[in-house]
XYZ file of C-alpha atoms in Angstrom:
768
model
C -21.124 29.290 43.174
C -24.942 29.841 43.302
C -27.352 27.375 45.031
C -29.413 25.409 42.827
C -33.073 26.439 43.008
C -32.292 29.802 44.674
C -32.986 32.853 42.648
C -30.277 35.394 42.786
C -28.003 37.760 40.930
C -25.982 34.839 39.581
C -22.704 36.574 40.320
C -22.945 38.980 37.424
C -21.843 41.855 39.616
C -18.966 39.863 41.269
C -15.377 41.457 40.599
C -13.239 39.643 38.119
C -10.836 38.514 40.694
C -13.364 37.442 43.293
C -14.871 34.021 44.079
C -17.153 35.424 46.864
C -20.539 33.840 46.737
C -22.207 36.665 48.259
C -22.350 38.426 44.925
C -24.715 35.554 43.737
C -27.554 37.146 46.076
C -26.915 40.839 46.019
C -26.113 43.768 43.607
C -24.489 47.067 44.099
C -26.676 50.135 44.215
C -25.944 52.632 41.504
C -22.554 50.840 40.806
C -21.361 51.358 44.409
C -20.148 48.055 45.811
C -20.141 49.466 49.315
C -23.914 49.661 49.233
C -25.382 46.175 48.257
C -28.936 45.410 47.776
C -30.351 42.021 49.050
C -32.105 39.937 46.062
C -34.396 38.321 48.697
C -35.709 41.121 50.856
C -34.428 44.332 49.088
C -32.485 45.503 52.130
C -29.448 47.621 51.314
C -26.401 46.782 53.319
C -23.992 49.744 53.727
C -20.838 47.960 54.264
C -20.079 46.057 51.211
C -20.424 42.273 50.549
C -19.083 41.474 53.981
C -22.209 43.172 55.671
C -24.550 41.665 53.059
C -23.408 38.051 53.952
C -23.800 38.906 57.703
C -27.317 40.091 56.769
C -28.041 36.857 54.856
C -26.807 34.470 57.464
C -29.435 35.916 59.681
C -27.157 38.211 61.618
C -25.598 35.225 63.525
C -22.300 33.149 63.082
C -21.282 30.387 65.291
C -23.785 31.600 67.954
C -22.655 35.175 67.987
C -25.080 37.884 66.958
C -23.564 40.613 64.656
C -24.070 44.079 66.196
C -26.246 46.613 64.123
C -26.991 44.065 61.331
C -30.497 43.425 60.187
C -31.152 39.776 59.512
C -32.940 38.723 56.338
C -36.186 36.680 56.908
C -36.633 35.624 53.366
C -33.267 33.947 52.593
C -33.551 30.238 51.882
C -31.675 27.948 54.321
C -29.548 26.470 51.480
C -28.099 29.859 50.797
C -27.309 30.448 54.447
C -25.589 27.196 54.416
C -23.375 28.010 51.458
C -22.538 31.341 52.915
C -21.780 30.225 56.352
C -19.422 27.467 54.852
C -17.654 30.176 52.701
C -17.112 32.479 55.807
C -15.856 29.665 57.857
C -13.345 28.740 55.125
C -12.153 32.418 54.997
C -11.912 32.686 58.673
C -10.050 29.421 58.952
C -7.562 30.661 56.294
C -7.028 33.894 58.240
C -6.524 31.944 61.404
C -4.106 29.650 59.710
C -1.998 32.597 58.368
C -1.950 34.378 61.921
C -1.070 30.938 63.508
C 1.875 30.459 61.066
C 3.290 33.874 61.875
C 2.762 33.366 65.650
C 4.601 29.952 65.368
C 7.379 31.539 63.404
C 8.059 34.130 66.138
C 7.627 31.520 68.824
C 10.203 29.353 67.258
C 12.971 32.140 67.522
C 15.217 30.850 70.205
C 18.401 32.581 70.980
C 19.566 29.716 73.282
C 19.709 26.638 71.152
C 17.799 24.682 68.374
C 14.374 25.915 67.227
C 12.950 22.526 68.569
C 13.964 23.439 72.149
C 11.356 24.854 74.399
C 11.716 28.555 75.300
C 11.151 29.744 78.722
C 9.407 33.104 79.387
C 11.783 35.580 80.517
C 11.024 38.742 82.362
C 13.325 41.429 80.901
C 14.710 43.800 83.680
C 17.162 46.640 82.716
C 18.760 48.213 85.707
C 18.890 51.962 85.471
C 22.413 52.470 86.508
C 24.182 49.418 85.450
C 26.622 49.650 82.575
C 27.433 47.083 79.702
C 30.497 46.567 77.716
C 29.102 48.755 74.791
C 29.122 51.809 77.076
C 32.774 52.403 76.520
C 32.224 52.771 72.788
C 28.754 54.558 72.473
C 27.128 57.469 74.256
C 24.397 56.324 76.739
C 20.912 56.134 75.610
C 18.233 57.568 77.852
C 15.632 54.696 77.909
C 14.448 53.974 81.171
C 12.783 50.656 80.460
C 11.424 49.030 83.724
C 8.601 46.660 82.958
C 5.591 47.075 85.149
C 1.866 46.827 84.436
C 1.105 46.624 80.709
C -0.714 49.967 80.982
C 2.042 51.746 82.791
C 2.911 55.190 81.501
C 6.553 54.526 81.821
C 6.279 51.427 79.779
C 4.390 53.259 77.044
C 6.959 56.139 77.038
C 9.775 53.591 76.788
C 8.086 51.826 73.932
C 7.782 55.069 72.044
C 11.445 55.804 72.617
C 12.370 52.302 71.374
C 10.209 52.839 68.318
C 12.052 56.068 67.786
C 15.371 54.479 67.805
C 14.315 51.850 65.371
C 12.927 54.492 63.037
C 16.202 56.478 63.235
C 17.995 53.283 62.040
C 15.717 53.205 59.059
C 15.838 56.865 58.193
C 19.592 57.469 58.655
C 20.480 54.453 56.549
C 17.896 54.983 53.880
C 16.260 51.525 54.513
C 13.117 50.769 52.626
C 9.990 50.669 54.963
C 9.088 47.330 53.228
C 12.008 45.682 55.310
C 9.740 45.940 58.415
C 7.472 43.402 56.749
C 10.183 40.754 56.285
C 10.233 37.571 58.480
C 13.921 38.332 59.283
C 13.025 41.794 60.734
C 10.399 39.951 62.977
C 12.752 37.289 64.097
C 15.470 39.735 64.865
C 13.276 41.687 67.163
C 11.957 38.602 68.867
C 15.550 37.373 69.562
C 16.577 40.498 71.069
C 13.531 40.567 73.409
C 14.343 37.105 74.492
C 17.771 37.855 75.467
C 17.656 37.541 79.318
C 20.571 39.722 80.339
C 20.234 43.064 78.637
C 23.298 44.445 80.594
C 25.594 42.155 78.681
C 23.880 42.516 75.285
C 26.315 43.429 72.655
C 25.328 44.045 69.149
C 27.406 42.592 66.277
C 30.295 44.957 65.286
C 31.329 46.015 61.862
C 33.964 43.287 61.713
C 31.541 40.726 63.173
C 29.141 41.258 60.285
C 31.724 41.104 57.525
C 33.867 38.401 58.747
C 32.594 35.903 61.506
C 29.030 36.226 61.066
C 29.210 36.223 57.366
C 31.340 33.038 57.476
C 28.793 31.223 59.609
C 25.887 32.297 57.375
C 27.675 31.184 54.318
C 27.987 27.646 55.951
C 24.387 27.540 56.802
C 23.476 28.452 53.237
C 25.958 25.907 51.733
C 24.220 23.212 53.744
C 20.788 24.221 52.466
C 22.330 24.151 48.729
C 23.773 20.675 49.472
C 20.114 19.544 50.003
C 19.636 19.938 46.166
C 23.013 18.778 44.943
C 22.057 15.143 45.856
C 19.352 15.233 43.223
C 21.380 16.680 40.426
C 22.490 13.273 39.249
C 19.108 11.751 39.292
C 17.214 14.558 37.524
C 19.856 16.553 35.558
C 20.186 20.267 35.884
C 19.968 23.531 33.848
C 22.827 25.876 34.346
C 21.404 29.465 34.264
C 23.570 32.544 33.861
C 22.744 36.284 33.703
C 24.815 39.390 33.829
C 24.409 43.058 34.981
C 26.424 46.113 35.643
C 27.081 47.623 38.912
C 27.568 51.406 39.816
C 31.148 51.409 38.829
C 30.698 49.730 35.538
C 31.708 46.249 36.447
C 29.892 43.490 34.708
C 28.919 40.872 37.296
C 27.875 37.386 35.964
C 25.583 35.125 38.261
C 25.249 31.344 37.814
C 22.275 29.258 39.158
C 21.569 25.667 39.081
C 18.052 24.357 38.526
C 16.507 20.820 38.797
C 12.860 19.734 39.403
C 13.423 19.874 43.132
C 14.566 23.486 43.281
C 16.810 26.324 42.144
C 20.132 27.320 43.937
C 22.594 30.328 43.423
C 25.965 28.887 42.711
C 28.356 31.863 42.370
C 28.963 35.252 41.066
C 31.923 36.246 38.913
C 33.268 39.575 37.937
C 33.073 39.236 34.204
C 34.201 42.626 33.089
C 36.818 41.119 31.088
C 34.696 38.205 29.733
C 31.328 39.663 28.702
C 32.085 40.865 25.226
C 34.519 37.812 24.401
C 32.713 34.565 23.430
C 35.830 32.576 23.938
C 36.224 33.833 27.440
C 32.499 33.117 28.113
C 32.979 29.738 26.734
C 35.850 29.049 29.182
C 33.940 30.435 32.016
C 30.952 28.197 31.280
C 33.126 25.180 31.020
C 34.500 25.843 34.389
C 31.014 25.980 35.871
C 30.041 22.708 34.085
C 33.021 21.003 35.517
C 32.130 22.181 39.104
C 28.417 20.912 38.665
C 29.502 17.794 36.902
C 29.313 17.495 33.037
C 27.310 14.209 33.388
C 24.629 16.237 35.284
C 24.150 19.123 32.984
C 21.370 18.914 30.397
C 21.147 22.321 29.073
C 22.571 25.822 29.604
C 20.058 28.699 29.669
C 21.450 32.342 28.895
C 20.113 35.568 27.266
C 20.217 36.034 23.454
C 23.532 38.150 23.327
C 25.581 37.055 20.293
C 28.635 36.125 22.468
C 26.547 33.746 24.626
C 24.990 32.285 21.478
C 28.409 31.475 19.945
C 29.718 30.111 23.381
C 26.589 28.052 23.566
C 27.122 26.645 20.158
C 30.789 25.643 20.986
C 29.552 23.856 23.967
C 26.984 21.966 22.146
C 29.337 20.903 19.359
C 31.656 19.137 21.824
C 29.325 17.590 24.499
C 25.852 16.283 24.934
C 24.754 19.678 26.594
C 22.113 21.763 24.969
C 22.321 25.573 24.901
C 18.971 27.518 25.096
C 17.937 31.042 25.114
C 15.761 32.348 28.128
C 12.186 31.720 27.155
C 10.864 34.622 29.301
C 13.328 36.902 27.618
C 12.286 35.793 24.124
C 8.580 36.206 24.909
C 9.313 39.614 26.338
C 10.941 40.499 23.053
C 7.732 39.460 21.404
C 5.963 41.961 23.639
C 8.417 44.589 22.714
C 7.719 43.887 18.959
C 3.992 44.121 19.800
C 4.507 47.546 21.499
C 6.063 48.946 18.267
C 2.942 48.269 16.230
C 1.170 51.534 15.525
C -2.014 50.850 17.329
C -0.247 49.646 20.510
C 2.324 52.444 20.421
C -0.222 55.313 20.026
C -2.677 53.701 22.767
C 0.319 53.282 25.197
C 1.416 56.875 24.552
C -2.058 58.263 25.326
C -2.435 55.996 28.489
C 0.922 57.341 29.754
C 0.016 60.881 29.118
C -3.202 60.337 31.220
C -1.360 58.621 33.948
C 1.371 61.377 34.155
C -1.338 63.874 34.235
C -3.075 62.304 37.206
C -0.052 61.363 39.221
C 1.752 64.753 38.823
C -1.166 66.687 40.210
C -2.176 66.203 43.858
C -5.705 67.364 43.475
C -6.415 65.124 40.444
C -4.602 62.283 42.006
C -6.828 62.561 45.291
C -9.932 62.664 43.179
C -8.854 59.553 41.171
C -8.092 57.686 44.284
C -11.450 58.784 45.698
C -13.151 57.533 42.509
C -11.330 54.120 42.562
C -11.652 53.501 46.202
C -8.024 54.002 46.926
C -6.854 51.663 44.017
C -3.934 52.700 41.804
C -4.119 52.704 38.103
C -0.461 51.993 37.772
C 1.092 48.482 38.563
C 4.622 47.382 38.421
C 5.886 44.355 36.760
C 9.329 42.500 36.340
C 9.861 44.125 32.943
C 8.953 47.289 31.019
C 6.724 45.476 28.702
C 4.846 43.460 31.218
C 4.509 46.733 33.205
C 2.845 48.247 30.230
C 0.436 45.351 30.016
C -0.428 45.574 33.753
C -0.825 49.338 33.560
C -3.099 49.051 30.678
C -5.148 46.282 32.282
C -5.548 48.261 35.472
C -6.625 51.337 33.682
C -9.048 49.433 31.561
C -10.549 47.723 34.557
C -11.089 51.193 36.183
C -12.246 53.019 32.973
C -15.739 53.592 34.342
C -14.383 55.223 37.552
C -12.030 57.305 35.410
C -14.751 58.454 33.105
C -17.098 59.246 36.008
C -14.193 61.372 37.653
C -14.557 63.850 34.848
C -18.276 64.324 35.548
C -17.967 64.939 39.290
C -18.690 68.317 41.052
C -15.157 68.194 42.400
C -13.729 68.010 38.879
C -15.990 70.872 37.550
C -15.095 73.044 40.408
C -11.380 72.435 39.771
C -9.139 74.602 37.750
C -8.320 72.093 35.185
C -11.549 71.784 33.243
C -11.082 75.391 32.114
C -7.510 74.715 30.924
C -6.601 73.185 27.467
C -4.579 70.404 29.257
C -7.479 69.282 31.441
C -9.894 69.486 28.529
C -7.647 67.370 26.336
C -7.157 64.728 29.045
C -10.772 64.526 29.861
C -11.732 64.259 26.079
C -9.336 61.404 25.751
C -10.760 59.573 28.673
C -14.254 59.975 27.570
C -13.284 58.679 24.047
C -14.876 55.400 23.113
C -12.218 54.937 20.471
C -9.219 55.242 23.104
C -10.888 52.603 25.216
C -11.781 50.321 22.307
C -8.168 50.474 21.146
C -6.765 49.658 24.550
C -9.167 46.692 24.675
C -7.743 45.544 21.378
C -4.134 45.901 22.771
C -5.070 43.716 25.810
C -6.468 41.103 23.583
C -3.239 40.936 21.754
C -0.851 41.053 24.797
C -2.692 38.893 27.501
C -2.002 35.385 25.910
C 1.742 36.405 25.773
C 1.808 37.568 29.365
C 0.099 34.197 30.358
C 3.028 32.338 28.619
C 5.557 34.442 30.625
C 3.557 33.564 33.762
C 3.796 29.929 32.875
C 7.615 29.924 32.202
C 8.290 31.982 35.239
C 6.766 29.665 37.763
C 8.505 26.571 39.362
C 5.149 24.901 40.350
C 5.210 22.876 37.168
C 8.586 22.697 35.085
C 7.998 24.618 31.867
C 9.978 22.374 29.655
C 7.138 19.944 29.134
C 4.613 22.796 28.468
C 6.299 25.592 26.451
C 5.832 24.164 22.950
C 1.939 23.770 23.632
C 1.804 27.159 25.323
C 3.232 28.989 22.273
C 0.863 27.121 19.932
C -2.030 27.866 22.283
C -0.882 31.558 22.480
C -1.094 31.981 18.729
C -4.644 30.444 18.620
C -5.833 32.658 21.429
C -4.453 35.812 19.783
C -6.215 34.851 16.608
C -9.487 34.088 18.297
C -9.333 37.274 20.461
C -8.808 39.368 17.286
C -11.547 37.594 15.278
C -12.039 37.650 11.571
C -14.709 40.148 11.052
C -12.936 42.658 8.929
C -9.782 43.395 6.924
C -8.405 45.332 9.827
C -8.742 42.259 12.241
C -7.184 40.068 9.475
C -4.318 42.459 8.781
C -3.564 42.882 12.543
C -3.427 38.997 12.932
C -0.990 38.651 10.056
C 1.354 41.192 11.863
C 1.132 39.220 15.064
C 1.645 36.028 13.355
C 4.835 37.262 11.882
C 6.094 38.548 15.191
C 5.389 35.263 16.929
C 6.814 33.009 14.265
C 9.975 35.051 13.939
C 10.754 34.817 17.703
C 9.579 31.299 18.125
C 10.894 29.575 15.203
C 13.908 31.660 14.643
C 15.088 32.198 18.091
C 13.340 30.083 20.870
C 12.232 26.816 19.454
C 14.813 23.926 20.199
C 14.777 20.095 19.871
C 14.368 19.720 23.652
C 11.029 21.624 23.529
C 9.842 19.364 20.805
C 10.868 16.075 22.759
C 9.315 17.369 25.898
C 6.042 17.939 24.201
C 6.009 14.701 22.479
C 6.841 12.832 25.608
C 4.381 14.642 27.851
C 1.460 12.208 28.443
C -0.817 15.103 29.237
C -0.798 15.920 25.458
C -0.078 12.595 23.828
C -2.843 10.934 25.599
C -5.157 13.983 25.763
C -7.791 12.553 23.279
C -8.078 9.595 21.019
C -6.737 11.409 18.151
C -4.068 13.498 19.893
C -1.378 10.803 19.500
C -2.033 10.572 15.824
C -1.637 14.441 15.556
C 1.630 14.491 17.409
C 2.978 11.533 15.271
C 2.132 13.491 12.047
C 4.041 16.548 13.100
C 7.427 16.055 11.531
C 9.127 18.907 13.572
C 8.186 17.136 16.841
C 9.495 13.785 15.562
C 12.805 15.263 14.329
C 13.318 17.195 17.642
C 12.582 13.953 19.592
C 15.094 11.903 17.484
C 17.704 14.683 17.811
C 17.482 14.580 21.672
C 17.692 10.782 21.737
C 20.720 10.694 19.508
C 22.466 13.411 21.626
C 21.391 12.461 25.153
C 21.632 8.635 24.866
C 24.588 6.996 26.611
C 25.706 4.819 23.528
C 24.232 3.073 20.452
C 22.845 0.344 22.723
C 21.093 2.765 24.881
C 19.638 4.724 21.824
C 18.356 1.532 20.415
C 16.550 0.497 23.635
C 15.055 4.017 24.013
C 13.746 3.768 20.557
C 12.200 0.272 21.510
C 10.699 1.706 24.623
C 8.853 4.379 22.382
C 6.864 1.547 21.005
C 5.516 0.892 24.606
C 4.642 4.556 24.923
C 2.763 4.770 21.575
C 0.803 1.609 22.152
C 0.205 2.161 25.928
C 1.788 -1.211 26.464
C 2.031 -2.657 30.134
C 1.882 -0.110 33.151
C 1.678 2.951 30.821
C -1.795 1.907 29.574
C -3.203 0.906 32.914
C -6.273 2.788 34.271
C -4.305 4.491 37.174
C -1.563 5.682 34.855
C -4.039 7.137 32.311
C -6.073 8.756 35.110
C -3.020 10.596 36.363
C -1.704 12.079 33.084
C -3.323 15.415 33.878
C -2.981 15.450 37.607
C 0.777 14.952 38.178
C 3.845 16.393 36.714
C 5.155 14.606 33.722
C 8.558 13.725 35.172
C 6.697 12.315 38.302
C 4.480 10.313 35.998
C 7.183 8.704 34.295
C 9.014 8.005 37.554
C 5.780 6.368 38.880
C 4.733 4.453 35.833
C 7.659 3.982 33.474
C 9.710 1.256 35.348
C 9.011 -1.100 32.440
C 10.705 1.004 30.004
C 13.871 2.085 32.146
C 16.065 3.527 29.201
C 13.408 5.943 28.180
C 12.584 6.650 31.853
C 16.095 7.606 32.609
C 16.250 9.900 29.611
C 13.122 11.708 30.538
C 14.043 12.234 34.233
C 16.996 14.250 32.992
C 15.098 16.974 30.927
C 11.419 16.787 31.266
C 11.383 18.729 34.530
C 13.685 21.431 33.591
C 12.916 25.204 33.410
C 13.276 27.299 30.262
C 14.067 30.686 31.510
C 16.364 32.434 33.867
C 15.851 33.568 37.369
C 16.880 37.316 37.367
C 17.292 38.735 40.814
C 19.857 41.401 40.322
C 22.065 43.022 43.004
C 19.995 42.850 46.338
C 21.881 46.310 47.150
C 25.212 44.561 47.454
C 27.017 46.178 44.670
C 25.833 49.726 45.260
C 28.339 52.520 45.443
C 28.478 52.519 49.109
C 29.524 48.964 49.202
C 31.898 48.830 46.148
C 34.850 49.082 48.456
C 34.489 45.429 49.415
C 36.795 43.028 47.823
C 35.287 40.740 45.335
C 35.460 37.487 47.579
C 33.410 39.121 50.336
C 30.967 40.681 47.747
C 30.614 37.208 46.284
C 29.854 35.661 49.609
C 27.210 38.203 50.299
C 25.783 37.519 46.795
C 25.724 33.826 47.589
C 23.905 34.293 50.960
C 21.339 36.788 49.729
C 20.382 35.178 46.445
C 19.994 31.804 48.151
C 17.876 33.251 50.951
C 15.606 34.728 48.318
C 15.531 31.340 46.477
C 14.819 29.526 49.815
C 12.022 31.789 50.645
C 10.476 31.351 47.134
C 10.919 27.502 47.571
C 9.222 27.497 50.989
C 6.256 29.511 49.658
C 6.074 27.227 46.651
C 5.974 23.888 48.735
C 3.397 25.528 51.085
C 1.093 26.126 48.216
C 1.248 29.920 48.400
C 0.014 31.474 45.171
C 2.544 33.993 43.744
C 2.252 36.038 40.537
C 5.752 35.806 39.179
C 5.691 38.999 37.008
C 4.088 41.394 39.643
C 6.331 43.615 41.704
C 5.700 45.669 44.881
C 8.408 48.121 43.927
C 7.336 50.925 41.579
C 10.789 51.392 40.007
C 9.667 49.718 36.671
C 6.586 52.334 36.649
C 8.746 55.489 36.529
C 7.701 56.191 32.997
C 4.107 56.121 34.058
C 4.630 58.182 37.031
C 7.351 60.709 36.372
C 8.141 62.513 33.145
C 11.774 61.550 31.695
C 12.798 65.165 32.640
C 10.394 67.150 34.723
C 11.652 70.305 33.323
C 11.486 69.698 29.685
C 8.649 67.156 29.024
C 5.936 68.622 26.843
C 2.388 68.336 28.144
C -0.197 66.735 25.765
C -1.698 69.304 23.311
C 0.417 72.267 24.195
C 4.002 73.552 24.130
C 4.003 73.810 27.959
C 6.532 71.780 30.043
C 5.592 69.640 33.119
C 8.036 71.759 35.020
C 5.617 74.775 35.007
C 2.434 72.921 35.660
C 2.687 73.313 39.472
C 2.766 77.088 38.851
C -0.396 76.873 36.828
C -2.268 75.151 39.712
C -2.018 78.433 41.585
C -4.394 79.891 39.097
C -4.981 80.735 35.465
C -5.313 84.595 35.803
C -2.005 84.697 34.062
C -1.348 83.212 30.595
C 0.298 79.760 30.858
C 3.947 79.744 30.643
C 5.638 78.161 27.590
C 9.080 76.766 26.996
C 10.337 80.152 25.728
C 8.789 82.213 28.533
C 9.584 80.205 31.581
C 13.185 81.596 32.194
C 13.528 82.162 35.966
C 10.433 80.122 37.088
C 11.062 77.036 35.224
C 13.741 75.370 37.411
C 11.885 76.066 40.570
C 8.559 74.622 39.265
C 10.267 71.574 37.709
C 11.833 70.693 41.095
C 8.396 70.866 42.622
C 6.990 68.472 40.109
C 9.906 66.115 40.458
C 9.692 66.243 44.286
C 5.904 65.739 44.173
C 6.340 62.770 41.661
C 8.974 61.108 43.861
C 6.758 61.497 46.914
C 4.000 59.890 44.910
C 6.245 57.023 44.068
C 7.481 56.564 47.638
C 3.786 56.675 48.806
C 2.845 53.958 46.230
C 5.898 51.893 47.193
C 5.577 51.953 50.999
C 1.762 51.908 51.328
C 1.070 49.111 48.742
C -0.981 46.348 50.168
C -0.514 42.666 48.925
C -4.264 42.312 48.209
C -4.124 45.270 45.781
C -1.716 43.574 43.505
C -3.543 40.146 42.958
C -3.882 39.697 39.248
C -6.485 37.425 37.647
C -4.664 34.847 35.899
C -7.345 34.554 33.239
C -7.340 38.245 32.194
C -10.936 38.640 31.553
C -10.755 42.255 30.718
C -13.704 44.354 31.856
C -16.689 43.540 33.734
C -17.532 40.075 32.258
C -17.304 37.557 29.629
C -18.572 39.782 26.831
C -14.905 41.334 26.496
C -14.070 38.470 24.285
C -10.499 37.843 25.467
C -9.509 34.294 25.476
C -6.257 33.864 27.476
C -6.938 30.674 29.044
C -5.862 29.393 32.534
C -3.000 27.212 33.835
C -4.993 24.157 33.052
C -5.279 25.089 29.538
C -1.474 25.283 29.181
């Protein structure tokens, strides 16, 4: 975003996930982005890119002078205008976020509808007066008598209140992340608004499990009903997944998706069904009947043989398609890639480095100091996606990791003198290791982009999956190159993996038909329609779908006649407005807007072009844990219905508000366990030795004595392993509870490294 005519750094020092124009006019000093040198006057701003921008806008912003900021007298006015515009935009976004949060809290109203105006109420708690709960609980010594804001009594009372809230979290093992949820803020605000504290009575055990649960289920059902009215118009996908709870019961969830959104339908105890294709078939038939068979276009499940067989039976007797989960199939591709020798060995080495760092507090502290507090481990929704994100994160920070082993702190540590430390340092300094990691990322990045595409609801993936897979193949081949026999052999292996999973498992007629009838591809260029017409697989898939989904022979004949108008751009389909919109609006909306002259084809497309091709897997929510398994299944099912749909509602609201969400990134570090904690802290062998991680902590106390081995650890091994396990669990908790949203923004394009020279072509959403 550099200004034409102004000389600057042209953004070559800008981080890969940043669009800050300040990097066009400054450069880090000795690689330290906290010290940035101005390209115009040479002044070094010691406060990062933010302080440089303050320097460049002549130390003033909206009439306010920045304190202790030296202004630049040589910066052109056009640069000042660009930076001020960017800063104003960032400030506006920040203010809008805070305004939305404040508005959310203000809208909490315990006395009526959210639209009603809430009067400000002064809270008064009489010291001696007793409420109805005093008969059941011991009195709490909180003398809360509001006075002046700076009153010492108020401060002490607030500390006590915070203490009681903290006790609730600690005693019930509630994650600290719960304090970030909107429902937590609303709950606190509602309690504060209650104007007669002496009569306040928290909900009882029975209230929560019966009366309030029933009310919340009714509210949830009303929200679900908002989507049911669209099922007949657009058609739906029934999505089902299963998992096992703490007592070995198999629980099967059913969700319904249409272009307007996804809702949770119900949860079934499928312990007697899961291995029996006939019982699964009957169960799916019941759900189809509940949703309405005329509304169901496809069923999406995992690839288990019992589900496959049940799906084939349903396809044989109805117009419904069965389809495997696309995200699951692509994740299996990543799993196949992870078994390749180059990838397997590189991942093993990366895990050893990560385990060494995260299981030794001094090394961990040094790593975080080098990376400015950023972690090298990143969680994702699946193990193989986690592998990619961790490799990507480690590769991005390779310079900091290599520099770490040249610092004075490392040289003065004990580990450089020990074989383990030497081996780890040698690996991190190895060019071969980082080159191999770079190759792994070039292979995996396009596949991860496809997972991102199918896991988002912003644009229904049915219309894009066929092209996404073909583009993925091309990007992998381009990334690997064709310079030597090793590159060509690696591509042959990748091609076999991709074709085996795509052609043999995932590719279905609906994918071909959706691609053929997506105007974004058919009308992309002057020759694109001819290329699609010459693809026999696409034509066969299209005709198969028309024959299966058409209402009758007359409807089928009319659809085939309507295809002629599509191919020739007849009528409204060829108008300038229609052609201008093929890349800017979703295919299903394009057909609804411009397809009125081909109604038979339009009605067919509305039913499947806006569908998803993957499952939404959100398992458990803590309902089926051992502490709650005493709930009878009806109540457990209601809880699942409420919690699942609340999560889907939040996801829906974030989507329509335009919030960007990376569907594969998690904040929880559960999926990163193998990168943080050895499988068995007592027995895991450390790189290059016969020593276990269970005795490493003992080694940190000094190397005067010979290192303990597996055979010589006897009495000390158990104690040391517990220390390592405790340290690792503490590390994991720290990562989970202190993670900041901004630390987990992933560049969708995956430009590995510092610039475009890395040679990874993964594309963007627009490319897909």
